[in-house]
Amino acid sequence: MSLRSRLEAGETLFTAWSGVPDALTVEIIAGQGFDAVALDMQHGGHHEDSVLRGIVPILNARKHAIVRIPVGRFDMASRALDFGAEAVIAPMINSVADARAFAASMKYPPLGERSWGPTYAFPRHGQGDFAAWLAESNKRTLAFAMIETRAAIDALDGILETPGIDGVFVGPSDLSIAWTRGKTVNTALEDMMEAIADIARRAQQANKLRAIFVVDPRMAGRYTKMGFQLFATASEPMLIARGAESILSAARQSLSAK
Amino acid sequence: MSLRSRLEAGETLFTAWSGVPDALTVEIIAGQGFDAVALDMQHGGHHEDSVLRGIVPILNARKHAIVRIPVGRFDMASRALDFGAEAVIAPMINSVADARAFAASMKYPPLGERSWGPTYAFPRHGQGDFAAWLAESNKRTLAFAMIETRAAIDALDGILETPGIDGVFVGPSDLSIAWTRGKTVNTALEDMMEAIADIARRAQQANKLRAIFVVDPRMAGRYTKMGFQLFATASEPMLIARGAESILSAARQSLSAK
Amino acid sequence: MSLRSRLEAGETLFTAWSGVPDALTVEIIAGQGFDAVALDMQHGGHHEDSVLRGIVPILNARKHAIVRIPVGRFDMASRALDFGAEAVIAPMINSVADARAFAASMKYPPLGERSWGPTYAFPRHGQGDFAAWLAESNKRTLAFAMIETRAAIDALDGILETPGIDGVFVGPSDLSIAWTRGKTVNTALEDMMEAIADIARRAQQANKLRAIFVVDPRMAGRYTKMGFQLFATASEPMLIARGAESILSAARQSLSAK
Amino acid sequence: MSLRSRLEAGETLFTAWSGVPDALTVEIIAGQGFDAVALDMQHGGHHEDSVLRGIVPILNARKHAIVRIPVGRFDMASRALDFGAEAVIAPMINSVADARAFAASMKYPPLGERSWGPTYAFPRHGQGDFAAWLAESNKRTLAFAMIETRAAIDALDGILETPGIDGVFVGPSDLSIAWTRGKTVNTALEDMMEAIADIARRAQQANKLRAIFVVDPRMAGRYTKMGFQLFATASEPMLIARGAESILSAARQSLSAK
Amino acid sequence: MSLRSRLEAGETLFTAWSGVPDALTVEIIAGQGFDAVALDMQHGGHHEDSVLRGIVPILNARKHAIVRIPVGRFDMASRALDFGAEAVIAPMINSVADARAFAASMKYPPLGERSWGPTYAFPRHGQGDFAAWLAESNKRTLAFAMIETRAAIDALDGILETPGIDGVFVGPSDLSIAWTRGKTVNTALEDMMEAIADIARRAQQANKLRAIFVVDPRMAGRYTKMGFQLFATASEPMLIARGAESILSAARQSLSAK
Amino acid sequence: MSLRSRLEAGETLFTAWSGVPDALTVEIIAGQGFDAVALDMQHGGHHEDSVLRGIVPILNARKHAIVRIPVGRFDMASRALDFGAEAVIAPMINSVADARAFAASMKYPPLGERSWGPTYAFPRHGQGDFAAWLAESNKRTLAFAMIETRAAIDALDGILETPGIDGVFVGPSDLSIAWTRGKTVNTALEDMMEAIADIARRAQQANKLRAIFVVDPRMAGRYTKMGFQLFATASEPMLIARGAESILSAARQSLSAK
């Protein structure tokens, strides 16, 4: 079942967020209870090679493969799809022009300008023939525009109307920097919450998907009420730090218990 | 302060256990609250290249670098030291002959037969001159013999007497297979505990260091009473699984709490 | 003998088309009967590192090294030349502005704006001195503009007139999508053939080189009559699938023959 | 269905033979019509890292993963299984002592001395619990002893009787060198055929599996009559050379046909 | 002490210039007497992965980590900082628009538009908290604009006034090509020296840092009088060629001395 | 011309000594004035993958490719030859048994037990057919036994008589440790010189090649008088340290010169 189908069917989904460009680390993450794994090429360490190789264990674990590209690297949006990704997240979509450029790289003509060449994606997903693949691709693959600046909020309606944009993805860290005009970074900023809720509301009205990064996983409940459906969380440093604390505190407790 | 000094001073230490052959993953683990990181070449995926590269972030984090070699690969024991490791764990040291071969690879003459060539280790530790390095190396680097079969227990006194063997490292999974003659694998096997305690006791009497793998970190307390000082735990799958459960359960709880 | 000299002398040449970013795979391909090997960074998996390393076995086999860059990644066109490539293919050159940007990245001043730094290329080709290398580089290295959209065909004359553009490279898959306005992908589309022939004709009139991707190698004869000189074919999946079919069918036939 | 089950059920199976240590190349091969892919660490370029990573695309393609270890590297036999391989081929098993050492590394106690630690294999195969995995492992994983010298033929009955040896794998190139006492290398040597048939016959009588490398795939029929069940063939150079010849000859024919 | 502090305090500093994308080679260079190591992504072979990994040994050696990005790849300027670089050098800053785009990628709002996500940089530098890191980052990290064309010289005052540009970095090879309108490449071109001095002078007046590449290290003295403070030199080919000549000539002299 | 021919013709040859497992670093070294490049797997960082890839630039530079294997890793001696190396150096050949095991891995039957499979070597050297390759291989490839302990000196005559051993390679660092019974490491130890000369003398009498590692290149002259022909020197740390000193001292002199 595709990521789009599941989200449109109303499921609440969680994606892990990988920044270590290594397929074996991705494999371990893909084996956990997440619905998807996102490979981060913006702030994480993923690159062309690690995305190409990292998608295999995600698909082998029957999870959805998502890629976040670096700012403005729409050449890579096309490549991520060619490598077998199901969704691409583009950071800093701050204007309708940004949205159009992103959509162009994500969708085959006439909707966009994506070039043909699913060398890896086609055998990895192993279905149909080339013509069928072309016919369904624009629908099956998802373009998430990151909304994380005041400019983006101002341009939101235009971004949402851009053909080929399938959803929004809120980046609350950057939004908090924008919100405080560079004063701080704080995803829990209370006076930013209404703006976040408004993004979800307008996206839902425009019939677009809603995703957000949750630094604190306990925020998922509040965001879900706003209309968010897909939650990104759990980078390797988060996962490993929590795991280490859990193991070491159990061990140290047993020491002092003696 | 060296690993030997800390253990001889009576500290209880924890080493993480890395099986993902990637220096960036090792870097994240080295940033957690462990005292050391062990790179596992036997059951883990580490290999020559990943050990050579993985030791750098461990040293950069001011942690002790440990390597477990594959069964019988004593060529690699020497290489691990040449790359900058402070301790090497050799699996399946089942006889005095095994212990001698291991010690020979770990110690410079006349104690052993280790060949000279600290190409990487010397600049990585950045101290003294070549002659000084030679003089102190046999003391500074630690050879841990794994005791994990009935044969090893039978040969234990001879192993402990072998010059150049600095300590024992108990492998409770394999020991449980040996204990049950292949019936099961169970590190919590109650009737194996006395044998484990006896290994620690005899090692302590022989003035050798005592280390053990703890599958369940809560066992550390019990083992410490037996005389164990160094606990190995926390492979990537353990760390990431615990981290993922913690994050996902927090997130899902917040969903249902709405 | 340079690729330019051979093409200008009227030779018909074949380049393999590598999408596996691994120098050993490239080495095996370079050992076959192709005249050149193209490393594909657009739909294939090649990236900076694999191009840098993959060019060595191509040169060692005395073949021409070609690189296809991702859409709009003209920074990489310069880098491919710095790494020792002899020709660069740029996809989606749809306007004179695209052609100018591509040419600027490929040619040293005053023809273009390529920056100096042939760190790898110079020792790899091992000839002359820096001043001689500068003097001959603009002539020796080839810029192929991909013509694969209706916009590109409309702008063709301007593209052909752009100083620094050495030839055209037709992408028949994308052209077929453009031709059918997204209805299908079919390089054998009969009513597209005249357009393809026209591209070759106009390029030849403008004294520019003509190259094309042949999905079905039997098309080479027809294309050569149109004026095409350089044929790209034979990606790893094509090569390996044909090889596997040949071996398995021989083996299976021998089984049933028993 | 396991490789053992299929072979015991009388299927004739083909394994490709990969020598390029790159998971993407393995992925393409695993997508062809072979039943299995063997990763060659003896004469091929595979190593610890490439085996660890290369098994994933094989399993993802639902094929059997086989590893050939270097001569005498039984530490790697255990590791290959820990990484998820289903069968291991050991070259130069020339005596009962060789066979015993190989079997010891492949089977858990009490049959052998394999050490516990299926860190990668367990999640990759994703079935049962640890105790169940232990119970079935010795049966599920296959140890193939290569018979390729006169000494091995002399010791064949003892090798076949060694507990833990599941089958023989004939290496006809080395056998031909042995056969001619170093005069030549020729897998088609007619006067060696009876010896090869005899190996199959004795293995079958001992209820052991029979595999062989076929340089010329058309030999499969003849070998199958001798009792061989599993045929290794199709290394990357073979696959790519056949593919290149097929593509280039089709293209060149079309040129001259004009 | 930060690179900025040292330069502002009047120190003359030397950075090595790495073009081999391998962390172990970087490690050896970082162990020499340079103050910093620059990883070159424009003409050198460095790429996302090698920068991410190469910064660790530089920091471990307590040196400053610098990255030169490819032309126009401002996405990578942000990433280099996220990976822990202290300074970024951008080639071909030929206009105020170029300078603004570069500065935007280097500085957090409100000064620039850099996105938040110091996943690697934060633990690698290991200081403060997120808010403190945000507050100091724009000051601590340095943006060097390369001045290497006539257009850049014409636009110099505007470039120097661009908020977020911390200094200039002169590329004398390209400048000499520009200077001679493509006639030659010669960093010792006497009639270019006044222009270079003028760049330093104007930068100093604008209170900006001055850096330059020195092909011939003996030029450092002359440049330092012009006001340059940071000298880039010593790529791997330079280092290794000088080293090889020194070793081989010593050896060969000893041969003939016999 | 083969390494053997040149040495037998009386040439004095120099090999660089690479310990950085990266083909690009090897490529730069291979471009210098050495006659050969040795890839060190014992104390250096080379491993299967880096040897397989590193031989290509050495051959491309028309230099001799040499590999030093780890202690006792004779499986790797065969593999190095299969990958295209022309000579293998085995450390710690301390007895006739060691020499026999090494020779067995280096030579095809009937001289040794090397297994057939020159998958990479054959196309890399590109000559003859398989039968011709087999016929000439034992002569063309060179087995150098390292003599670096008192035991080795005691067993020297037997080692020299072992069929398949082509020469000796003296390791003066280890020999100095042996000589002083672990007191120090000092390749210039005067009272060890006669022993070294004696090794050369006896090797020459036995018609075997003589090689030695020179830590101080000025020793070459003295060693050449003893009969040594092949000198190993110039690891990356040596090359880069000398290069850095040369560049930095030139630069710093120019600063103060003013």
PDB file of C-alpha atoms in Angstrom, chain C residues 98-189:
ATOM      1  CA  ASP C  98      20.947  26.693 -20.564  1.00  0.00           C
ATOM      2  CA  ALA C  99      23.471  26.218 -23.354  1.00  0.00           C
ATOM      3  CA  ARG C 100      25.418  29.288 -22.295  1.00  0.00           C
ATOM      4  CA  ALA C 101      25.587  28.224 -18.679  1.00  0.00           C
ATOM      5  CA  PHE C 102      26.755  24.773 -19.736  1.00  0.00           C
ATOM      6  CA  ALA C 103      29.384  26.141 -22.109  1.00  0.00           C
ATOM      7  CA  ALA C 104      30.608  28.589 -19.468  1.00  0.00           C
ATOM      8  CA  SER C 105      31.343  25.690 -17.129  1.00  0.00           C
ATOM      9  CA  MET C 106      33.129  23.696 -19.831  1.00  0.00           C
ATOM     10  CA  LYS C 107      35.477  26.236 -21.401  1.00  0.00           C
ATOM     11  CA  TYR C 108      38.274  28.354 -19.987  1.00  0.00           C
ATOM     12  CA  PRO C 109      38.188  32.136 -20.582  1.00  0.00           C
ATOM     13  CA  PRO C 110      37.721  33.930 -22.748  1.00  0.00           C
ATOM     14  CA  LEU C 111      35.372  31.368 -24.333  1.00  0.00           C
ATOM     15  CA  GLY C 112      33.828  30.382 -20.995  1.00  0.00           C
ATOM     16  CA  GLU C 113      34.274  30.788 -17.275  1.00  0.00           C
ATOM     17  CA  ARG C 114      35.744  27.445 -16.261  1.00  0.00           C
ATOM     18  CA  SER C 115      38.012  27.770 -13.260  1.00  0.00           C
ATOM     19  CA  TRP C 116      41.580  26.505 -13.327  1.00  0.00           C
ATOM     20  CA  GLY C 117      42.576  23.420 -11.311  1.00  0.00           C
ATOM     21  CA  PRO C 118      43.196  20.214 -13.306  1.00  0.00           C
ATOM     22  CA  THR C 119      44.615  18.504 -10.223  1.00  0.00           C
ATOM     23  CA  TYR C 120      43.670  15.039 -11.361  1.00  0.00           C
ATOM     24  CA  ALA C 121      43.240  15.513 -15.109  1.00  0.00           C
ATOM     25  CA  PHE C 122      46.707  16.813 -15.741  1.00  0.00           C
ATOM     26  CA  PRO C 123      48.703  13.898 -14.293  1.00  0.00           C
ATOM     27  CA  ARG C 124      46.127  11.422 -15.607  1.00  0.00           C
ATOM     28  CA  HIS C 125      46.623  12.569 -19.156  1.00  0.00           C
ATOM     29  CA  GLY C 126      50.241  13.278 -18.492  1.00  0.00           C
ATOM     30  CA  GLN C 127      51.118  15.615 -21.292  1.00  0.00           C
ATOM     31  CA  GLY C 128      52.699  18.999 -21.792  1.00  0.00           C
ATOM     32  CA  ASP C 129      52.859  21.801 -19.266  1.00  0.00           C
ATOM     33  CA  PHE C 130      50.161  23.921 -17.660  1.00  0.00           C
ATOM     34  CA  ALA C 131      50.259  26.616 -20.332  1.00  0.00           C
ATOM     35  CA  ALA C 132      50.007  24.035 -23.122  1.00  0.00           C
ATOM     36  CA  TRP C 133      47.168  22.293 -21.294  1.00  0.00           C
ATOM     37  CA  LEU C 134      45.279  25.566 -20.982  1.00  0.00           C
ATOM     38  CA  ALA C 135      45.824  26.344 -24.638  1.00  0.00           C
ATOM     39  CA  GLU C 136      44.448  23.072 -25.918  1.00  0.00           C
ATOM     40  CA  SER C 137      41.755  22.281 -23.335  1.00  0.00           C
ATOM     41  CA  ASN C 138      38.856  24.145 -24.886  1.00  0.00           C
ATOM     42  CA  LYS C 139      39.388  22.282 -28.110  1.00  0.00           C
ATOM     43  CA  ARG C 140      40.088  18.866 -26.653  1.00  0.00           C
ATOM     44  CA  THR C 141      37.124  18.569 -24.271  1.00  0.00           C
ATOM     45  CA  LEU C 142      33.635  18.193 -25.684  1.00  0.00           C
ATOM     46  CA  ALA C 143      30.359  19.696 -24.482  1.00  0.00           C
ATOM     47  CA  PHE C 144      27.306  17.713 -25.603  1.00  0.00           C
ATOM     48  CA  ALA C 145      23.944  19.398 -25.088  1.00  0.00           C
ATOM     49  CA  MET C 146      21.036  17.023 -24.661  1.00  0.00           C
ATOM     50  CA  ILE C 147      18.082  17.772 -26.907  1.00  0.00           C
ATOM     51  CA  GLU C 148      15.075  16.017 -25.447  1.00  0.00           C
ATOM     52  CA  THR C 149      12.120  18.402 -25.202  1.00  0.00           C
ATOM     53  CA  ARG C 150       9.980  20.435 -27.570  1.00  0.00           C
ATOM     54  CA  ALA C 151      11.469  23.582 -26.077  1.00  0.00           C
ATOM     55  CA  ALA C 152      14.952  22.353 -26.932  1.00  0.00           C
ATOM     56  CA  ILE C 153      13.927  21.674 -30.527  1.00  0.00           C
ATOM     57  CA  ASP C 154      12.436  25.157 -30.754  1.00  0.00           C
ATOM     58  CA  ALA C 155      15.674  26.654 -29.415  1.00  0.00           C
ATOM     59  CA  LEU C 156      17.931  24.329 -31.384  1.00  0.00           C
ATOM     60  CA  ASP C 157      19.472  26.854 -33.745  1.00  0.00           C
ATOM     61  CA  GLY C 158      20.399  29.153 -30.893  1.00  0.00           C
ATOM     62  CA  ILE C 159      21.816  26.278 -28.907  1.00  0.00           C
ATOM     63  CA  LEU C 160      23.898  25.164 -31.897  1.00  0.00           C
ATOM     64  CA  GLU C 161      25.235  28.685 -32.315  1.00  0.00           C
ATOM     65  CA  THR C 162      26.283  28.976 -28.689  1.00  0.00           C
ATOM     66  CA  PRO C 163      30.076  29.184 -28.548  1.00  0.00           C
ATOM     67  CA  GLY C 164      31.483  26.287 -26.570  1.00  0.00           C
ATOM     68  CA  ILE C 165      28.738  23.807 -27.415  1.00  0.00           C
ATOM     69  CA  ASP C 166      30.454  21.055 -29.390  1.00  0.00           C
ATOM     70  CA  GLY C 167      27.600  18.764 -30.181  1.00  0.00           C
ATOM     71  CA  VAL C 168      24.097  17.538 -29.496  1.00  0.00           C
ATOM     72  CA  PHE C 169      23.050  14.363 -27.748  1.00  0.00           C
ATOM     73  CA  VAL C 170      19.502  13.225 -28.350  1.00  0.00           C
ATOM     74  CA  GLY C 171      17.571  11.620 -25.488  1.00  0.00           C
ATOM     75  CA  PRO C 172      14.832   9.680 -27.265  1.00  0.00           C
ATOM     76  CA  SER C 173      13.008   8.484 -24.136  1.00  0.00           C
ATOM     77  CA  ASP C 174      12.318  11.966 -22.833  1.00  0.00           C
ATOM     78  CA  LEU C 175      11.683  13.192 -26.333  1.00  0.00           C
ATOM     79  CA  SER C 176       9.002  10.548 -26.759  1.00  0.00           C
ATOM     80  CA  ILE C 177       7.332  11.699 -23.533  1.00  0.00           C
ATOM     81  CA  ALA C 178       7.459  15.261 -24.783  1.00  0.00           C
ATOM     82  CA  TRP C 179       6.270  14.172 -28.205  1.00  0.00           C
ATOM     83  CA  THR C 180       3.209  12.427 -26.818  1.00  0.00           C
ATOM     84  CA  ARG C 181       2.669  15.117 -24.181  1.00  0.00           C
ATOM     85  CA  GLY C 182       3.238  12.612 -21.392  1.00  0.00           C
ATOM     86  CA  LYS C 183       1.093   9.839 -22.874  1.00  0.00           C
ATOM     87  CA  THR C 184       3.870   7.297 -23.223  1.00  0.00           C
ATOM     88  CA  VAL C 185       7.570   6.570 -23.298  1.00  0.00           C
ATOM     89  CA  ASN C 186       8.669   4.825 -26.464  1.00  0.00           C
ATOM     90  CA  THR C 187      11.971   5.417 -28.221  1.00  0.00           C
ATOM     91  CA  ALA C 188      10.744   3.623 -31.311  1.00  0.00           C
ATOM     92  CA  LEU C 189       7.887   6.059 -31.890  1.00  0.00           C
TER      93      LEU C 189
END
